[in-house]
Amino acid sequence: MKRKHEHTPEDSAPNTISDATLRGFVGYRMKRAFNVVQEDLTTTLRPFDLRMLTYTALVLIVDNPGLRQSQLADAMDIERPNLVVIIDELERRELIVRDRVPTDRRAYALRTTLAGRQLYEKAVAAVTVHEGKLLAGLDDATITTVFDALRTIEKARKRG
Amino acid sequence: MKRKHEHTPEDSAPNTISDATLRGFVGYRMKRAFNVVQEDLTTTLRPFDLRMLTYTALVLIVDNPGLRQSQLADAMDIERPNLVVIIDELERRELIVRDRVPTDRRAYALRTTLAGRQLYEKAVAAVTVHEGKLLAGLDDATITTVFDALRTIEKARKRG
DNA sequence: GAAAATAGATATGAGGCACAACAATGATTG
DNA sequence: CAATCATTGTTGTGCCTCATATCTATTTTC
């Protein structure tokens, strides 16, 4: 069995570290790239006092007014208990409201306030600009290919 | 200013949740796809009693025998304190050893044991198979494009 | 109407990650 | 050479993300 990668001699510390084996895996490459994107997103959202999860929740509530917490948790792929604190924060800051649903008094219909919608507009615009810079080195066709490929991988969960 | 996406009527809960706005962002698509990859990786590594970070560390030590903890932390993009517990675990399981460096008695030269190398072989093979399934829907050219694009995004950090 | 299911909330714990501070050692410089 | 500074690994601490178990209030089902 032939070695895929050369190893450094065993008696001294390598000057430069090789990640050649790991580079063969999508997971490694995705994590590295995503770290950069997430770091950028975090700094982009900081002026708005939003974190990734509060931002995601806000966007989804603006786009889907009246949705239930369980629906939102489902869409965000997080457990219901973890969504509660996110909603708490958005509600405390008066960006959204929890409206009681008359037909089902267990549930809340989530809606944004005017302030929430205004913050949404500003935050989405800022994130759009920042992501544009991250993708500056890629042409439109490549971006489309990448987006489609990511979707394919995402959907591969079911087919496993 | 024209709305990019239609919103659901405001008086009832939407039946299906739209993430159209978020789909416009690489970050969102990458996180979703990466979640699937990571979930698959976790289940793939479980039989070997490895987590993503212990796996990554093991691979890097096999490929770069003799490297220092600080080098490894740097390569893994984590802080030195967090690497200590990872190395502790690998050492306790006798997959690696901490060799004292004669020329610098502060540092450890990290090397794998035979057991570590054997586990490496098996784990890498298993991950390769699993990732192959995740990428089954994509042809080689697409994978190359995606890999290159991820690298471009990763390197965009410096250019910010 | 009783039992099972569902919506949301609370509590708790694990894992990933950052920062501060320390001891031991090494490098620099006056 | 001595004093200062930098680096290596370590410990401690705390935050954030996320999962699970459990609870109450309600609704659905039989």
mmCIF file of C-alpha atoms (C1' of nucleotides) in Angstrom:
data_model
loop_
_atom_site.group_PDB
_atom_site.id
_atom_site.type_symbol
_atom_site.label_atom_id
_atom_site.label_comp_id
_atom_site.label_asym_id
_atom_site.label_seq_id
_atom_site.Cartn_x
_atom_site.Cartn_y
_atom_site.Cartn_z
ATOM 1 C CA MET A 1 0.000 0.000 0.000
ATOM 2 C CA LYS A 2 1.566 3.234 -1.130
ATOM 3 C CA ARG A 3 1.524 6.286 1.100
ATOM 4 C CA LYS A 4 -0.518 9.143 -0.295
ATOM 5 C CA HIS A 5 1.479 11.804 1.507
ATOM 6 C CA GLU A 6 5.066 12.189 2.543
ATOM 7 C CA HIS A 7 5.726 12.549 6.219
ATOM 8 C CA THR A 8 8.403 14.729 7.705
ATOM 9 C CA PRO A 9 11.493 13.048 9.131
ATOM 10 C CA GLU A 10 10.751 11.768 12.592
ATOM 11 C CA ASP A 11 13.572 13.354 14.510
ATOM 12 C CA SER A 12 12.737 17.047 14.319
ATOM 13 C CA ALA A 13 9.790 19.414 14.380
ATOM 14 C CA PRO A 14 8.511 20.199 10.887
ATOM 15 C CA ASN A 15 8.896 23.845 9.941
ATOM 16 C CA THR A 16 5.618 23.967 8.132
ATOM 17 C CA ILE A 17 2.611 21.832 8.970
ATOM 18 C CA SER A 18 1.007 19.803 6.199
ATOM 19 C CA ASP A 19 -2.755 19.316 6.168
ATOM 20 C CA ALA A 20 -2.663 17.435 2.878
ATOM 21 C CA THR A 21 -4.653 14.468 4.164
ATOM 22 C CA LEU A 22 -7.353 16.663 5.671
ATOM 23 C CA ARG A 23 -7.539 18.744 2.495
ATOM 24 C CA GLY A 24 -8.931 15.654 0.823
ATOM 25 C CA PHE A 25 -12.120 15.982 2.876
ATOM 26 C CA VAL A 26 -15.018 18.313 2.156
ATOM 27 C CA GLY A 27 -15.745 18.540 5.854
ATOM 28 C CA TYR A 28 -12.352 20.049 6.591
ATOM 29 C CA ARG A 29 -12.535 22.508 3.735
ATOM 30 C CA MET A 30 -16.082 23.497 4.606
ATOM 31 C CA LYS A 31 -15.275 24.044 8.254
ATOM 32 C CA ARG A 32 -12.296 26.241 7.387
ATOM 33 C CA ALA A 33 -14.242 28.307 4.882
ATOM 34 C CA PHE A 34 -17.265 28.523 7.146
ATOM 35 C CA ASN A 35 -15.137 29.757 10.024
ATOM 36 C CA VAL A 36 -14.127 32.715 7.895
ATOM 37 C CA VAL A 37 -17.702 33.410 6.842
ATOM 38 C CA GLN A 38 -18.996 33.120 10.376
ATOM 39 C CA GLU A 39 -16.279 35.364 11.754
ATOM 40 C CA ASP A 40 -17.169 37.954 9.157
ATOM 41 C CA LEU A 41 -20.859 37.583 9.908
ATOM 42 C CA THR A 42 -20.269 38.042 13.618
ATOM 43 C CA THR A 43 -18.398 41.295 13.152
ATOM 44 C CA THR A 44 -20.971 42.446 10.624
ATOM 45 C CA LEU A 45 -23.857 41.849 13.013
ATOM 46 C CA ARG A 46 -22.162 43.243 16.120
ATOM 47 C CA PRO A 47 -23.159 46.868 15.426
ATOM 48 C CA PHE A 48 -26.782 45.715 15.325
ATOM 49 C CA ASP A 49 -26.364 43.763 18.538
ATOM 50 C CA LEU A 50 -27.375 40.587 16.738
ATOM 51 C CA ARG A 51 -25.780 37.157 16.861
ATOM 52 C CA MET A 52 -26.060 34.563 14.132
ATOM 53 C CA LEU A 53 -29.039 32.887 15.739
ATOM 54 C CA THR A 54 -30.945 36.035 16.658
ATOM 55 C CA TYR A 55 -30.337 37.315 13.158
ATOM 56 C CA THR A 56 -31.575 34.111 11.576
ATOM 57 C CA ALA A 57 -34.671 34.100 13.757
ATOM 58 C CA LEU A 58 -35.431 37.733 12.986
ATOM 59 C CA VAL A 59 -35.148 37.174 9.243
ATOM 60 C CA LEU A 60 -37.380 34.134 9.334
ATOM 61 C CA ILE A 61 -40.032 35.917 11.392
ATOM 62 C CA VAL A 62 -40.053 38.900 9.045
ATOM 63 C CA ASP A 63 -40.399 36.582 6.061
ATOM 64 C CA ASN A 64 -42.987 34.344 7.731
ATOM 65 C CA PRO A 65 -45.125 36.500 9.992
ATOM 66 C CA GLY A 66 -47.396 34.579 12.319
ATOM 67 C CA LEU A 67 -45.329 31.425 12.452
ATOM 68 C CA ARG A 68 -45.176 29.339 15.647
ATOM 69 C CA GLN A 69 -42.125 28.797 17.788
ATOM 70 C CA SER A 70 -42.062 25.125 16.969
ATOM 71 C CA GLN A 71 -42.145 25.941 13.265
ATOM 72 C CA LEU A 72 -39.284 28.345 13.701
ATOM 73 C CA ALA A 73 -37.233 25.882 15.726
ATOM 74 C CA ASP A 74 -37.830 23.353 13.005
ATOM 75 C CA ALA A 75 -36.760 25.757 10.275
ATOM 76 C CA MET A 76 -33.634 26.708 12.203
ATOM 77 C CA ASP A 77 -32.829 23.098 12.962
ATOM 78 C CA ILE A 78 -32.523 23.699 16.679
ATOM 79 C CA GLU A 79 -34.435 22.258 19.622
ATOM 80 C CA ARG A 80 -37.432 24.131 20.988
ATOM 81 C CA PRO A 81 -35.852 24.814 24.371
ATOM 82 C CA ASN A 82 -32.969 26.619 22.739
ATOM 83 C CA LEU A 83 -35.253 28.802 20.686
ATOM 84 C CA VAL A 84 -37.030 30.108 23.761
ATOM 85 C CA VAL A 85 -34.104 32.233 24.922
ATOM 86 C CA ILE A 86 -33.601 33.599 21.425
ATOM 87 C CA ILE A 87 -37.239 34.633 21.205
ATOM 88 C CA ASP A 88 -37.045 36.012 24.728
ATOM 89 C CA GLU A 89 -34.216 38.280 23.698
ATOM 90 C CA LEU A 90 -35.886 39.519 20.518
ATOM 91 C CA GLU A 91 -39.101 40.146 22.439
ATOM 92 C CA ARG A 92 -37.326 41.959 25.274
ATOM 93 C CA ARG A 93 -35.730 44.263 22.715
ATOM 94 C CA GLU A 94 -39.180 44.816 21.213
ATOM 95 C CA LEU A 95 -38.125 43.588 17.797
ATOM 96 C CA ILE A 96 -40.854 40.940 17.784
ATOM 97 C CA VAL A 97 -44.041 40.140 19.697
ATOM 98 C CA ARG A 98 -45.560 36.894 20.900
ATOM 99 C CA ASP A 99 -49.214 37.034 19.907
ATOM 100 C CA ARG A 100 -51.552 34.510 21.434
ATOM 101 C CA VAL A 101 -53.294 32.364 18.845
ATOM 102 C CA PRO A 102 -57.063 32.412 19.531
ATOM 103 C CA THR A 103 -57.631 29.028 17.938
ATOM 104 C CA ASP A 104 -54.821 27.346 19.899
ATOM 105 C CA ARG A 105 -54.067 28.891 23.240
ATOM 106 C CA ARG A 106 -50.901 26.869 23.692
ATOM 107 C CA ALA A 107 -49.191 28.492 20.742
ATOM 108 C CA TYR A 108 -47.699 31.894 19.991
ATOM 109 C CA ALA A 109 -47.826 33.617 16.606
ATOM 110 C CA LEU A 110 -44.525 35.393 16.149
ATOM 111 C CA ARG A 111 -44.528 38.756 14.412
ATOM 112 C CA THR A 112 -42.007 41.530 14.019
ATOM 113 C CA THR A 113 -42.530 45.084 15.208
ATOM 114 C CA LEU A 114 -41.721 48.086 13.053
ATOM 115 C CA ALA A 115 -38.375 48.342 14.845
ATOM 116 C CA GLY A 116 -37.758 44.682 14.077
ATOM 117 C CA ARG A 117 -38.454 45.203 10.411
ATOM 118 C CA GLN A 118 -36.217 48.244 10.290
ATOM 119 C CA LEU A 119 -33.381 46.356 11.948
ATOM 120 C CA TYR A 120 -33.962 43.505 9.529
ATOM 121 C CA GLU A 121 -33.564 45.826 6.554
ATOM 122 C CA LYS A 122 -30.335 47.297 7.852
ATOM 123 C CA ALA A 123 -28.839 43.994 8.956
ATOM 124 C CA VAL A 124 -29.694 42.150 5.745
ATOM 125 C CA ALA A 125 -28.195 44.981 3.710
ATOM 126 C CA ALA A 126 -24.995 44.935 5.768
ATOM 127 C CA VAL A 127 -24.637 41.165 5.544
ATOM 128 C CA THR A 128 -25.225 41.302 1.799
ATOM 129 C CA VAL A 129 -22.398 43.777 1.378
ATOM 130 C CA HIS A 130 -20.011 41.766 3.538
ATOM 131 C CA GLU A 131 -20.765 38.488 1.837
ATOM 132 C CA GLY A 132 -20.261 40.177 -1.503
ATOM 133 C CA LYS A 133 -16.712 40.943 -0.463
ATOM 134 C CA LEU A 134 -16.106 37.362 0.632
ATOM 135 C CA LEU A 135 -17.266 36.121 -2.758
ATOM 136 C CA ALA A 136 -15.465 38.819 -4.691
ATOM 137 C CA GLY A 137 -12.959 36.346 -6.111
ATOM 138 C CA LEU A 138 -15.660 34.127 -7.630
ATOM 139 C CA ASP A 139 -17.675 34.666 -10.785
ATOM 140 C CA ASP A 140 -21.434 34.184 -10.931
ATOM 141 C CA ALA A 141 -21.305 30.790 -12.592
ATOM 142 C CA THR A 142 -18.991 29.471 -9.898
ATOM 143 C CA ILE A 143 -21.214 30.828 -7.150
ATOM 144 C CA THR A 144 -24.212 29.145 -8.715
ATOM 145 C CA THR A 145 -22.305 25.866 -8.934
ATOM 146 C CA VAL A 146 -21.234 26.128 -5.307
ATOM 147 C CA PHE A 147 -24.731 27.010 -4.110
ATOM 148 C CA ASP A 148 -26.203 24.054 -5.974
ATOM 149 C CA ALA A 149 -23.514 21.715 -4.683
ATOM 150 C CA LEU A 150 -24.101 22.815 -1.105
ATOM 151 C CA ARG A 151 -27.788 22.136 -1.577
ATOM 152 C CA THR A 152 -27.017 18.691 -2.919
ATOM 153 C CA ILE A 153 -24.873 17.914 0.103
ATOM 154 C CA GLU A 154 -27.539 19.311 2.398
ATOM 155 C CA LYS A 155 -30.143 17.044 0.882
ATOM 156 C CA ALA A 156 -27.825 14.036 1.006
ATOM 157 C CA ARG A 157 -28.803 13.661 4.675
ATOM 158 C CA LYS A 158 -32.007 11.846 3.795
ATOM 159 C CA ARG A 159 -30.499 9.594 1.180
ATOM 160 C CA GLY A 160 -27.548 8.691 3.473
ATOM 161 C CA MET B 1 -37.868 49.914 -2.941
ATOM 162 C CA LYS B 2 -39.277 46.657 -4.217
ATOM 163 C CA ARG B 3 -39.574 43.621 -1.988
ATOM 164 C CA LYS B 4 -37.420 40.725 -3.015
ATOM 165 C CA HIS B 5 -39.646 38.112 -1.443
ATOM 166 C CA GLU B 6 -43.331 37.772 -0.845
ATOM 167 C CA HIS B 7 -44.454 37.506 2.734
ATOM 168 C CA THR B 8 -47.292 35.376 3.946
ATOM 169 C CA PRO B 9 -50.553 37.093 4.891
ATOM 170 C CA GLU B 10 -50.246 38.480 8.371
ATOM 171 C CA ASP B 11 -53.282 36.975 9.985
ATOM 172 C CA SER B 12 -52.454 33.275 10.037
ATOM 173 C CA ALA B 13 -49.555 30.897 10.542
ATOM 174 C CA PRO B 14 -47.851 29.998 7.272
ATOM 175 C CA ASN B 15 -48.115 26.327 6.378
ATOM 176 C CA THR B 16 -44.636 26.172 5.002
ATOM 177 C CA ILE B 17 -41.756 28.347 6.138
ATOM 178 C CA SER B 18 -39.822 30.307 3.542
ATOM 179 C CA ASP B 19 -36.100 30.778 3.956
ATOM 180 C CA ALA B 20 -35.781 32.586 0.620
ATOM 181 C CA THR B 21 -33.963 35.578 2.081
ATOM 182 C CA LEU B 22 -31.465 33.434 3.958
ATOM 183 C CA ARG B 23 -30.897 31.267 0.885
ATOM 184 C CA GLY B 24 -29.302 34.306 -0.698
ATOM 185 C CA PHE B 25 -26.405 34.052 1.752
ATOM 186 C CA VAL B 26 -23.434 31.722 1.443
ATOM 187 C CA GLY B 27 -23.170 31.581 5.211
ATOM 188 C CA TYR B 28 -26.620 30.093 5.556
ATOM 189 C CA ARG B 29 -26.096 27.546 2.808
ATOM 190 C CA MET B 30 -22.693 26.595 4.142
ATOM 191 C CA LYS B 31 -23.945 26.140 7.664
ATOM 192 C CA ARG B 32 -26.785 23.911 6.501
ATOM 193 C CA ALA B 33 -24.559 21.781 4.324
ATOM 194 C CA PHE B 34 -21.843 21.641 6.941
ATOM 195 C CA ASN B 35 -24.314 20.487 9.572
ATOM 196 C CA VAL B 36 -25.053 17.457 7.409
ATOM 197 C CA VAL B 37 -21.375 16.739 6.832
ATOM 198 C CA GLN B 38 -20.527 17.130 10.492
ATOM 199 C CA GLU B 39 -23.403 14.937 11.583
ATOM 200 C CA ASP B 40 -22.209 12.260 9.196
ATOM 201 C CA LEU B 41 -18.641 12.669 10.391
ATOM 202 C CA THR B 42 -19.682 12.313 14.003
ATOM 203 C CA THR B 43 -21.486 9.049 13.403
ATOM 204 C CA THR B 44 -18.613 7.818 11.230
ATOM 205 C CA LEU B 45 -16.053 8.498 13.948
ATOM 206 C CA ARG B 46 -18.110 7.202 16.862
ATOM 207 C CA PRO B 47 -17.057 3.535 16.390
ATOM 208 C CA PHE B 48 -13.444 4.686 16.708
ATOM 209 C CA ASP B 49 -14.243 6.739 19.786
ATOM 210 C CA LEU B 50 -13.016 9.854 18.050
ATOM 211 C CA ARG B 51 -14.578 13.298 17.871
ATOM 212 C CA MET B 52 -13.962 15.794 15.119
ATOM 213 C CA LEU B 53 -11.185 17.525 17.033
ATOM 214 C CA THR B 54 -9.429 14.410 18.281
ATOM 215 C CA TYR B 55 -9.606 13.018 14.760
ATOM 216 C CA THR B 56 -8.170 16.193 13.252
ATOM 217 C CA ALA B 57 -5.365 16.261 15.806
ATOM 218 C CA LEU B 58 -4.530 12.602 15.219
ATOM 219 C CA VAL B 59 -4.356 13.063 11.470
ATOM 220 C CA LEU B 60 -2.131 16.107 11.749
ATOM 221 C CA ILE B 61 0.236 14.375 14.165
ATOM 222 C CA VAL B 62 0.542 11.347 11.899
ATOM 223 C CA ASP B 63 1.254 13.584 8.918
ATOM 224 C CA ASN B 64 3.616 15.857 10.845
ATOM 225 C CA PRO B 65 5.455 13.773 13.407
ATOM 226 C CA GLY B 66 7.421 15.749 15.952
ATOM 227 C CA LEU B 67 5.353 18.915 15.748
ATOM 228 C CA ARG B 68 4.828 21.082 18.847
ATOM 229 C CA GLN B 69 1.554 21.670 20.593
ATOM 230 C CA SER B 70 1.613 25.313 19.674
ATOM 231 C CA GLN B 71 2.125 24.405 16.036
ATOM 232 C CA LEU B 72 -0.767 22.008 16.175
ATOM 233 C CA ALA B 73 -3.037 24.518 17.867
ATOM 234 C CA ASP B 74 -2.093 26.986 15.175
ATOM 235 C CA ALA B 75 -2.841 24.506 12.401
ATOM 236 C CA MET B 76 -6.175 23.611 13.960
ATOM 237 C CA ASP B 77 -7.069 27.253 14.505
ATOM 238 C CA ILE B 78 -7.814 26.760 18.180
ATOM 239 C CA GLU B 79 -6.265 28.254 21.287
ATOM 240 C CA ARG B 80 -3.449 26.422 23.032
ATOM 241 C CA PRO B 81 -5.402 25.859 26.234
ATOM 242 C CA ASN B 82 -8.114 24.024 24.340
ATOM 243 C CA LEU B 83 -5.647 21.746 22.636
ATOM 244 C CA VAL B 84 -4.265 20.495 25.943
ATOM 245 C CA VAL B 85 -7.319 18.411 26.781
ATOM 246 C CA ILE B 86 -7.370 16.961 23.280
ATOM 247 C CA ILE B 87 -3.737 15.924 23.527
ATOM 248 C CA ASP B 88 -4.373 14.630 27.043
ATOM 249 C CA GLU B 89 -7.051 12.332 25.722
ATOM 250 C CA LEU B 90 -5.002 11.020 22.799
ATOM 251 C CA GLU B 91 -2.056 10.429 25.129
ATOM 252 C CA ARG B 92 -4.162 8.697 27.765
ATOM 253 C CA ARG B 93 -5.432 6.348 25.085
ATOM 254 C CA GLU B 94 -1.832 5.752 24.028
ATOM 255 C CA LEU B 95 -2.453 6.886 20.478
ATOM 256 C CA ILE B 96 0.261 9.523 20.730
ATOM 257 C CA VAL B 97 3.190 10.367 22.996
ATOM 258 C CA ARG B 98 4.581 13.649 24.297
ATOM 259 C CA ASP B 99 8.323 13.477 23.742
ATOM 260 C CA ARG B 100 10.493 16.049 25.448
ATOM 261 C CA VAL B 101 12.530 18.136 23.023
ATOM 262 C CA PRO B 102 16.178 18.152 24.165
ATOM 263 C CA THR B 103 16.930 21.475 22.547
ATOM 264 C CA ASP B 104 13.920 23.209 24.113
ATOM 265 C CA ARG B 105 12.781 21.757 27.360
ATOM 266 C CA ARG B 106 9.578 23.788 27.374
ATOM 267 C CA ALA B 107 8.199 22.051 24.319
ATOM 268 C CA TYR B 108 6.823 18.614 23.514
ATOM 269 C CA ALA B 109 7.356 16.810 20.232
ATOM 270 C CA LEU B 110 4.117 15.029 19.411
ATOM 271 C CA ARG B 111 4.323 11.623 17.762
ATOM 272 C CA THR B 112 1.860 8.835 17.147
ATOM 273 C CA THR B 113 2.214 5.330 18.475
ATOM 274 C CA LEU B 114 1.667 2.267 16.333
ATOM 275 C CA ALA B 115 -1.862 2.051 17.705
ATOM 276 C CA GLY B 116 -2.367 5.692 16.771
ATOM 277 C CA ARG B 117 -1.234 5.073 13.229
ATOM 278 C CA GLN B 118 -3.465 2.018 12.921
ATOM 279 C CA LEU B 119 -6.466 3.947 14.173
ATOM 280 C CA TYR B 120 -5.585 6.734 11.766
ATOM 281 C CA GLU B 121 -5.637 4.341 8.829
ATOM 282 C CA LYS B 122 -8.996 2.920 9.761
ATOM 283 C CA ALA B 123 -10.613 6.242 10.591
ATOM 284 C CA VAL B 124 -9.374 7.995 7.466
ATOM 285 C CA ALA B 125 -10.612 5.117 5.332
ATOM 286 C CA ALA B 126 -14.048 5.217 6.979
ATOM 287 C CA VAL B 127 -14.373 8.968 6.605
ATOM 288 C CA THR B 128 -13.318 8.739 2.972
ATOM 289 C CA VAL B 129 -16.081 6.242 2.277
ATOM 290 C CA HIS B 130 -18.710 8.311 4.072
ATOM 291 C CA GLU B 131 -17.723 11.540 2.386
ATOM 292 C CA GLY B 132 -17.824 9.764 -0.941
ATOM 293 C CA LYS B 133 -21.479 9.014 -0.318
ATOM 294 C CA LEU B 134 -22.216 12.607 0.579
ATOM 295 C CA LEU B 135 -20.637 13.765 -2.671
ATOM 296 C CA ALA B 136 -22.179 11.006 -4.753
ATOM 297 C CA GLY B 137 -24.477 13.437 -6.553
ATOM 298 C CA LEU B 138 -21.606 15.621 -7.768
ATOM 299 C CA ASP B 139 -19.216 14.995 -10.632
ATOM 300 C CA ASP B 140 -15.459 15.479 -10.298
ATOM 301 C CA ALA B 141 -15.381 18.828 -12.055
ATOM 302 C CA THR B 142 -18.004 20.206 -9.710
ATOM 303 C CA ILE B 143 -16.149 18.932 -6.677
ATOM 304 C CA THR B 144 -12.977 20.583 -7.892
ATOM 305 C CA THR B 145 -14.835 23.840 -8.439
ATOM 306 C CA VAL B 146 -16.348 23.676 -4.976
ATOM 307 C CA PHE B 147 -13.024 22.841 -3.326
ATOM 308 C CA ASP B 148 -11.318 25.749 -5.063
ATOM 309 C CA ALA B 149 -14.154 28.108 -4.188
ATOM 310 C CA LEU B 150 -14.023 27.114 -0.535
ATOM 311 C CA ARG B 151 -10.307 27.769 -0.550
ATOM 312 C CA THR B 152 -10.897 31.192 -2.076
ATOM 313 C CA ILE B 153 -13.405 32.050 0.630
ATOM 314 C CA GLU B 154 -11.042 30.724 3.283
ATOM 315 C CA LYS B 155 -8.255 32.950 2.046
ATOM 316 C CA ALA B 156 -10.578 35.960 1.781
ATOM 317 C CA ARG B 157 -10.068 36.440 5.524
ATOM 318 C CA LYS B 158 -6.766 38.235 5.003
ATOM 319 C CA ARG B 159 -7.949 40.393 2.126
ATOM 320 C CA GLY B 160 -11.117 41.432 4.045
ATOM 321 C "C1'" DG C 1 -64.595 12.144 29.703
ATOM 322 C "C1'" DA C 2 -59.834 9.796 30.000
ATOM 323 C "C1'" DA C 3 -55.599 9.138 27.619
ATOM 324 C "C1'" DA C 4 -52.349 10.589 24.428
ATOM 325 C "C1'" DA C 5 -50.232 14.220 21.861
ATOM 326 C "C1'" DT C 6 -48.584 18.995 21.342
ATOM 327 C "C1'" DA C 7 -46.739 24.018 22.478
ATOM 328 C "C1'" DG C 8 -43.954 26.295 25.115
ATOM 329 C "C1'" DA C 9 -40.894 26.758 29.313
ATOM 330 C "C1'" DT C 10 -37.359 25.370 32.792
ATOM 331 C "C1'" DA C 11 -33.322 23.107 34.348
ATOM 332 C "C1'" DT C 12 -29.177 20.799 33.596
ATOM 333 C "C1'" DG C 13 -25.123 19.082 31.301
ATOM 334 C "C1'" DA C 14 -21.820 18.426 27.515
ATOM 335 C "C1'" DG C 15 -18.738 20.287 24.049
ATOM 336 C "C1'" DG C 16 -16.347 24.027 21.535
ATOM 337 C "C1'" DC C 17 -14.127 28.141 22.155
ATOM 338 C "C1'" DA C 18 -11.915 32.511 24.166
ATOM 339 C "C1'" DC C 19 -9.301 35.017 27.667
ATOM 340 C "C1'" DA C 20 -6.415 35.683 31.932
ATOM 341 C "C1'" DA C 21 -2.845 34.205 34.580
ATOM 342 C "C1'" DC C 22 0.823 31.056 36.039
ATOM 343 C "C1'" DA C 23 5.420 28.198 36.157
ATOM 344 C "C1'" DA C 24 9.230 26.713 33.628
ATOM 345 C "C1'" DT C 25 12.327 27.605 30.228
ATOM 346 C "C1'" DG C 26 14.595 30.150 26.692
ATOM 347 C "C1'" DA C 27 16.088 34.509 24.250
ATOM 348 C "C1'" DT C 28 17.566 39.322 24.415
ATOM 349 C "C1'" DT C 29 19.935 43.041 25.859
ATOM 350 C "C1'" DG C 30 22.136 46.429 28.805
ATOM 351 C "C1'" DC D 1 26.512 38.110 33.715
ATOM 352 C "C1'" DA D 2 22.005 39.813 35.228
ATOM 353 C "C1'" DA D 3 17.671 41.624 34.329
ATOM 354 C "C1'" DT D 4 14.066 41.691 31.360
ATOM 355 C "C1'" DC D 5 11.214 39.900 28.003
ATOM 356 C "C1'" DA D 6 9.104 36.163 25.125
ATOM 357 C "C1'" DT D 7 7.430 31.518 24.582
ATOM 358 C "C1'" DT D 8 5.577 26.666 25.859
ATOM 359 C "C1'" DG D 9 2.452 24.281 28.056
ATOM 360 C "C1'" DT D 10 -0.958 24.421 31.758
ATOM 361 C "C1'" DT D 11 -4.981 25.618 34.857
ATOM 362 C "C1'" DG D 12 -9.058 28.075 35.696
ATOM 363 C "C1'" DT D 13 -13.024 30.385 34.285
ATOM 364 C "C1'" DG D 14 -16.841 31.760 31.593
ATOM 365 C "C1'" DC D 15 -19.732 32.221 27.348
ATOM 366 C "C1'" DC D 16 -22.318 30.199 23.563
ATOM 367 C "C1'" DT D 17 -24.380 26.424 21.128
ATOM 368 C "C1'" DC D 18 -26.865 22.506 21.499
ATOM 369 C "C1'" DA D 19 -29.235 18.150 23.466
ATOM 370 C "C1'" DT D 20 -32.136 15.810 26.859
ATOM 371 C "C1'" DA D 21 -35.451 15.296 30.491
ATOM 372 C "C1'" DT D 22 -39.203 17.149 32.722
ATOM 373 C "C1'" DC D 23 -43.030 20.275 33.670
ATOM 374 C "C1'" DT D 24 -47.600 22.902 32.785
ATOM 375 C "C1'" DA D 25 -51.237 24.164 29.918
ATOM 376 C "C1'" DT D 26 -53.810 23.084 26.297
ATOM 377 C "C1'" DT D 27 -55.711 20.360 22.422
ATOM 378 C "C1'" DT D 28 -56.767 16.053 20.056
ATOM 379 C "C1'" DT D 29 -58.195 11.351 19.945
ATOM 380 C "C1'" DC D 30 -60.666 7.373 21.199
#
